[in-house]
Amino acid sequence: SQKIEQNSEALNIQEGKTATLTCNYTNYSPAYLQWYRQDPGRGPVFLLLIRENEKEKRKERLKVTFDTTLKQSLFHITASQPADSATYLCALDGPNSGYALNFGKGTSLLVTP
Amino acid sequence: DVKVTQSSRYLVKRTGEKVFLECVQDMDHENMFWYRQDPGLGLRLIYFSYDVKMKEKGDIPEGYSVSREKKERFSLILESASTNQTSMYLCATAIFGDEQYFGPGTRLTVT
């Protein structure tokens, strides 16, 4: 079955640095991959979608890469700010579930001043 | 802006009660989803629907049912609540193959 792995350990970085989060997957070739942000007690909020034929996508300070050979996506936040502190989830379209998504467990990011 | 609302933010029910969680969206999206989120387990798909009166089981449908009588409304039903259904429940909507829009979540406690 499809497996999605994100770093379970929290990532602590200093304000102004670039945060890099990893999402690895196995047993499937997704048509697209998405990244979400989730704050405590709230629903996830969509950030970026990247399709299998795209290698990189950017949105303001965010950048996502998608390597279908390595089965890996990297999510970068440049010039990080304390307000970027949250849990970040990656999600893939499921092989058997139509347009439903399979989510990773998320990586917690803490940006300190 | 897409708005997805859920009927309650917090809910406390007793074991054996029938529980209704309602989700309403205002963007005419075809697809609607119910997830539950638990610490260490992440988001897991319970049921989804791609059209009125259509439903598909997700990864963990046992103990749940759903109803979609109108396009904008998707209800999750716990037929007989149990303590292991204590969780955060999240509803989401989407156009085909695009990003999902989530509601604020309902934190359900079953005692």
Short mmCIF file of C-alpha atoms in Angstrom, two decimals:
data_model
loop_
_atom_site.label_atom_id
_atom_site.label_comp_id
_atom_site.label_asym_id
_atom_site.label_seq_id
_atom_site.Cartn_x
_atom_site.Cartn_y
_atom_site.Cartn_z
CA SER A 1 0.00 0.00 0.00
CA GLN A 2 1.05 3.59 -0.48
CA LYS A 3 3.33 4.91 2.23
CA ILE A 4 4.19 8.56 2.85
CA GLU A 5 7.01 9.54 5.17
CA GLN A 6 7.76 12.92 6.63
CA ASN A 7 10.33 13.70 9.30
CA SER A 8 8.62 12.92 12.57
CA GLU A 9 11.06 15.04 14.53
CA ALA A 10 10.36 18.74 14.80
CA LEU A 11 12.54 21.07 12.79
CA ASN A 12 13.91 24.05 14.70
CA ILE A 13 15.54 26.85 12.75
CA GLN A 14 16.53 30.44 13.27
CA GLU A 15 14.60 33.31 11.75
CA GLY A 16 15.93 34.29 8.34
CA LYS A 17 17.24 30.83 7.46
CA THR A 18 15.77 28.48 4.88
CA ALA A 19 13.65 25.63 6.20
CA THR A 20 13.65 22.42 4.17
CA LEU A 21 11.07 19.71 4.79
CA THR A 22 11.10 16.29 3.16
CA CYS A 23 8.34 14.04 1.93
CA ASN A 24 9.17 10.54 0.69
CA TYR A 25 6.71 8.04 -0.70
CA THR A 26 6.72 4.43 -1.80
CA ASN A 27 4.61 1.92 -3.71
CA TYR A 28 2.93 4.42 -5.95
CA SER A 29 3.48 7.00 -8.69
CA PRO A 30 1.22 9.94 -7.88
CA ALA A 31 -0.13 12.27 -10.53
CA TYR A 32 0.39 15.21 -8.16
CA LEU A 33 1.61 16.11 -4.71
CA GLN A 34 0.34 18.84 -2.42
CA TRP A 35 1.64 20.68 0.63
CA TYR A 36 -0.55 22.01 3.43
CA ARG A 37 0.04 24.08 6.55
CA GLN A 38 -1.78 23.26 9.78
CA ASP A 39 -1.88 25.40 12.91
CA PRO A 40 -2.87 23.83 16.27
CA GLY A 41 -6.60 23.18 16.56
CA ARG A 42 -7.30 24.23 12.98
CA GLY A 43 -7.90 22.55 9.64
CA PRO A 44 -5.07 22.28 7.11
CA VAL A 45 -4.63 25.11 4.62
CA PHE A 46 -3.49 24.44 1.06
CA LEU A 47 -0.12 25.90 0.04
CA LEU A 48 1.14 24.40 -3.23
CA LEU A 49 0.36 21.66 -5.74
CA ILE A 50 2.97 20.18 -8.06
CA ARG A 51 2.21 17.71 -10.84
CA GLU A 52 4.28 14.71 -11.89
CA ASN A 53 5.55 16.47 -15.02
CA GLU A 54 6.75 19.52 -13.04
CA LYS A 55 10.09 19.58 -11.30
CA GLU A 56 9.71 22.76 -9.30
CA LYS A 57 7.08 25.25 -8.28
CA ARG A 58 7.34 28.54 -6.42
CA LYS A 59 4.98 30.83 -4.57
CA GLU A 60 6.41 33.86 -2.83
CA ARG A 61 8.88 32.47 -0.22
CA LEU A 62 7.82 28.87 -0.83
CA LYS A 63 9.40 26.41 -3.22
CA VAL A 64 8.48 22.80 -3.86
CA THR A 65 10.46 20.24 -5.85
CA PHE A 66 9.19 16.88 -7.06
CA ASP A 67 11.59 14.09 -8.01
CA THR A 68 9.59 11.13 -9.31
CA THR A 69 12.74 9.03 -9.69
CA LEU A 70 13.72 9.44 -6.04
CA LYS A 71 10.02 9.45 -5.04
CA GLN A 72 10.63 12.55 -3.01
CA SER A 73 9.39 16.11 -2.62
CA LEU A 74 11.25 18.89 -0.85
CA PHE A 75 9.44 21.92 0.57
CA HIS A 76 11.49 25.05 1.20
CA ILE A 77 10.59 28.20 3.07
CA THR A 78 13.16 30.93 2.46
CA ALA A 79 13.77 33.84 4.83
CA SER A 80 11.74 32.02 7.46
CA GLN A 81 9.78 33.97 10.07
CA PRO A 82 8.35 32.99 13.48
CA ALA A 83 4.89 33.19 11.84
CA ASP A 84 5.91 30.23 9.66
CA SER A 85 5.90 28.01 12.75
CA ALA A 86 3.30 25.31 12.13
CA THR A 87 2.95 21.69 11.07
CA TYR A 88 3.42 21.04 7.35
CA LEU A 89 1.70 18.12 5.67
CA CYS A 90 2.39 16.57 2.32
CA ALA A 91 -0.38 14.74 0.49
CA LEU A 92 -0.59 12.55 -2.58
CA ASP A 93 -3.52 11.52 -4.70
CA GLY A 94 -4.44 8.01 -3.65
CA PRO A 95 -4.19 5.10 -6.07
CA ASN A 96 -7.63 3.76 -5.32
CA SER A 97 -9.58 6.61 -3.81
CA GLY A 98 -10.54 8.87 -6.67
CA TYR A 99 -9.76 12.46 -5.78
CA ALA A 100 -9.20 11.80 -2.10
CA LEU A 101 -5.72 12.47 -0.72
CA ASN A 102 -3.37 10.38 1.35
CA PHE A 103 -1.60 12.57 3.90
CA GLY A 104 1.73 12.20 5.59
CA LYS A 105 1.82 12.66 9.35
CA GLY A 106 3.40 16.07 9.05
CA THR A 107 6.55 17.80 10.23
CA SER A 108 6.45 20.45 12.92
CA LEU A 109 8.48 23.56 12.14
CA LEU A 110 9.54 26.03 14.81
CA VAL A 111 11.19 29.27 13.74
CA THR A 112 12.84 31.15 16.59
CA PRO A 113 13.74 34.85 16.55
CA ASP B 1 -13.24 32.61 -0.84
CA VAL B 2 -14.36 29.06 -0.26
CA LYS B 3 -16.12 28.63 3.02
CA VAL B 4 -16.45 25.24 4.69
CA THR B 5 -18.33 25.18 7.96
CA GLN B 6 -18.77 22.40 10.46
CA SER B 7 -21.70 22.21 12.83
CA SER B 8 -19.72 22.22 16.08
CA ARG B 9 -16.17 23.06 17.16
CA TYR B 10 -16.40 20.94 20.30
CA LEU B 11 -18.76 18.08 21.09
CA VAL B 12 -19.05 15.73 24.06
CA LYS B 13 -21.16 12.59 23.70
CA ARG B 14 -21.73 9.44 25.70
CA THR B 15 -20.86 5.93 24.59
CA GLY B 16 -23.67 4.42 22.51
CA GLU B 17 -25.16 7.72 21.39
CA LYS B 18 -25.83 8.41 17.72
CA VAL B 19 -23.77 11.39 16.64
CA PHE B 20 -24.25 13.65 13.62
CA LEU B 21 -21.45 15.86 12.31
CA GLU B 22 -22.46 18.21 9.56
CA CYS B 23 -20.38 19.95 6.94
CA VAL B 24 -21.60 22.70 4.62
CA GLN B 25 -19.71 24.32 1.73
CA ASP B 26 -20.66 27.34 -0.34
CA MET B 27 -18.58 26.81 -3.49
CA ASP B 28 -20.52 24.20 -5.44
CA HIS B 29 -17.67 21.67 -5.22
CA GLU B 30 -18.42 18.17 -6.38
CA ASN B 31 -16.13 16.36 -3.96
CA MET B 32 -16.49 16.29 -0.21
CA PHE B 33 -14.45 14.33 2.33
CA TRP B 34 -14.46 13.36 5.97
CA TYR B 35 -11.16 12.73 7.78
CA ARG B 36 -10.22 12.09 11.35
CA GLN B 37 -6.93 13.24 12.83
CA ASP B 38 -5.23 11.63 15.78
CA PRO B 39 -1.80 12.31 17.31
CA GLY B 40 0.82 10.07 15.74
CA LEU B 41 -1.58 8.77 13.11
CA GLY B 42 -2.12 11.85 10.98
CA LEU B 43 -5.14 12.48 8.79
CA ARG B 44 -7.08 9.39 7.78
CA LEU B 45 -9.89 9.28 5.26
CA ILE B 46 -13.22 7.96 6.54
CA TYR B 47 -15.58 8.52 3.61
CA PHE B 48 -15.82 10.72 0.56
CA SER B 49 -18.49 11.70 -1.92
CA TYR B 50 -18.12 12.87 -5.52
CA ASP B 51 -21.77 13.66 -6.16
CA VAL B 52 -25.13 13.91 -4.46
CA LYS B 53 -26.23 10.56 -3.03
CA MET B 54 -22.87 9.03 -4.01
CA LYS B 55 -20.41 7.86 -1.38
CA GLU B 56 -17.22 5.86 -1.25
CA LYS B 57 -15.47 4.25 1.70
CA GLY B 58 -12.10 5.58 2.67
CA ASP B 59 -9.45 3.86 4.73
CA ILE B 60 -11.32 3.62 8.03
CA PRO B 61 -15.11 3.54 7.43
CA GLU B 62 -15.98 1.07 10.20
CA GLY B 63 -18.39 2.53 12.73
CA TYR B 64 -19.30 5.46 10.47
CA SER B 65 -21.82 6.24 7.77
CA VAL B 66 -22.41 9.32 5.64
CA SER B 67 -25.22 11.14 3.93
CA ARG B 68 -25.18 13.56 1.02
CA GLU B 69 -28.71 14.60 0.08
CA LYS B 70 -27.70 18.03 -1.23
CA LYS B 71 -24.54 19.06 -3.02
CA GLU B 72 -23.48 21.55 -0.37
CA ARG B 73 -24.00 19.31 2.66
CA PHE B 74 -22.12 16.19 3.73
CA SER B 75 -22.94 14.55 7.05
CA LEU B 76 -20.90 12.06 9.03
CA ILE B 77 -22.85 9.75 11.32
CA LEU B 78 -21.49 7.73 14.19
CA GLU B 79 -24.14 5.06 14.60
CA SER B 80 -23.17 4.14 18.16
CA ALA B 81 -20.35 6.28 19.48
CA SER B 82 -17.45 4.55 21.19
CA THR B 83 -14.52 5.97 23.13
CA ASN B 84 -12.10 5.05 20.34
CA GLN B 85 -13.95 7.52 18.14
CA THR B 86 -12.75 10.40 20.28
CA SER B 87 -10.85 12.47 17.74
CA MET B 88 -10.64 15.64 15.65
CA TYR B 89 -12.96 15.34 12.65
CA LEU B 90 -12.21 17.41 9.57
CA CYS B 91 -14.39 17.97 6.55
CA ALA B 92 -12.93 19.06 3.22
CA THR B 93 -14.16 19.93 -0.26
CA ALA B 94 -12.47 20.03 -3.66
CA ILE B 95 -12.95 20.42 -7.34
CA PHE B 96 -11.64 17.38 -9.20
CA GLY B 97 -7.92 16.90 -8.77
CA ASP B 98 -7.30 20.25 -7.12
CA GLU B 99 -6.51 21.49 -3.66
CA GLN B 100 -8.78 20.62 -0.77
CA TYR B 101 -10.44 23.22 1.41
CA PHE B 102 -10.86 22.21 5.02
CA GLY B 103 -13.35 23.23 7.65
CA PRO B 104 -12.26 24.28 11.15
CA GLY B 105 -12.74 20.79 12.56
CA THR B 106 -14.90 19.27 15.29
CA ARG B 107 -13.17 17.95 18.37
CA LEU B 108 -15.36 15.08 19.52
CA THR B 109 -14.99 13.50 22.93
CA VAL B 110 -16.88 10.28 23.67
CA THR B 111 -17.10 9.44 27.37
#
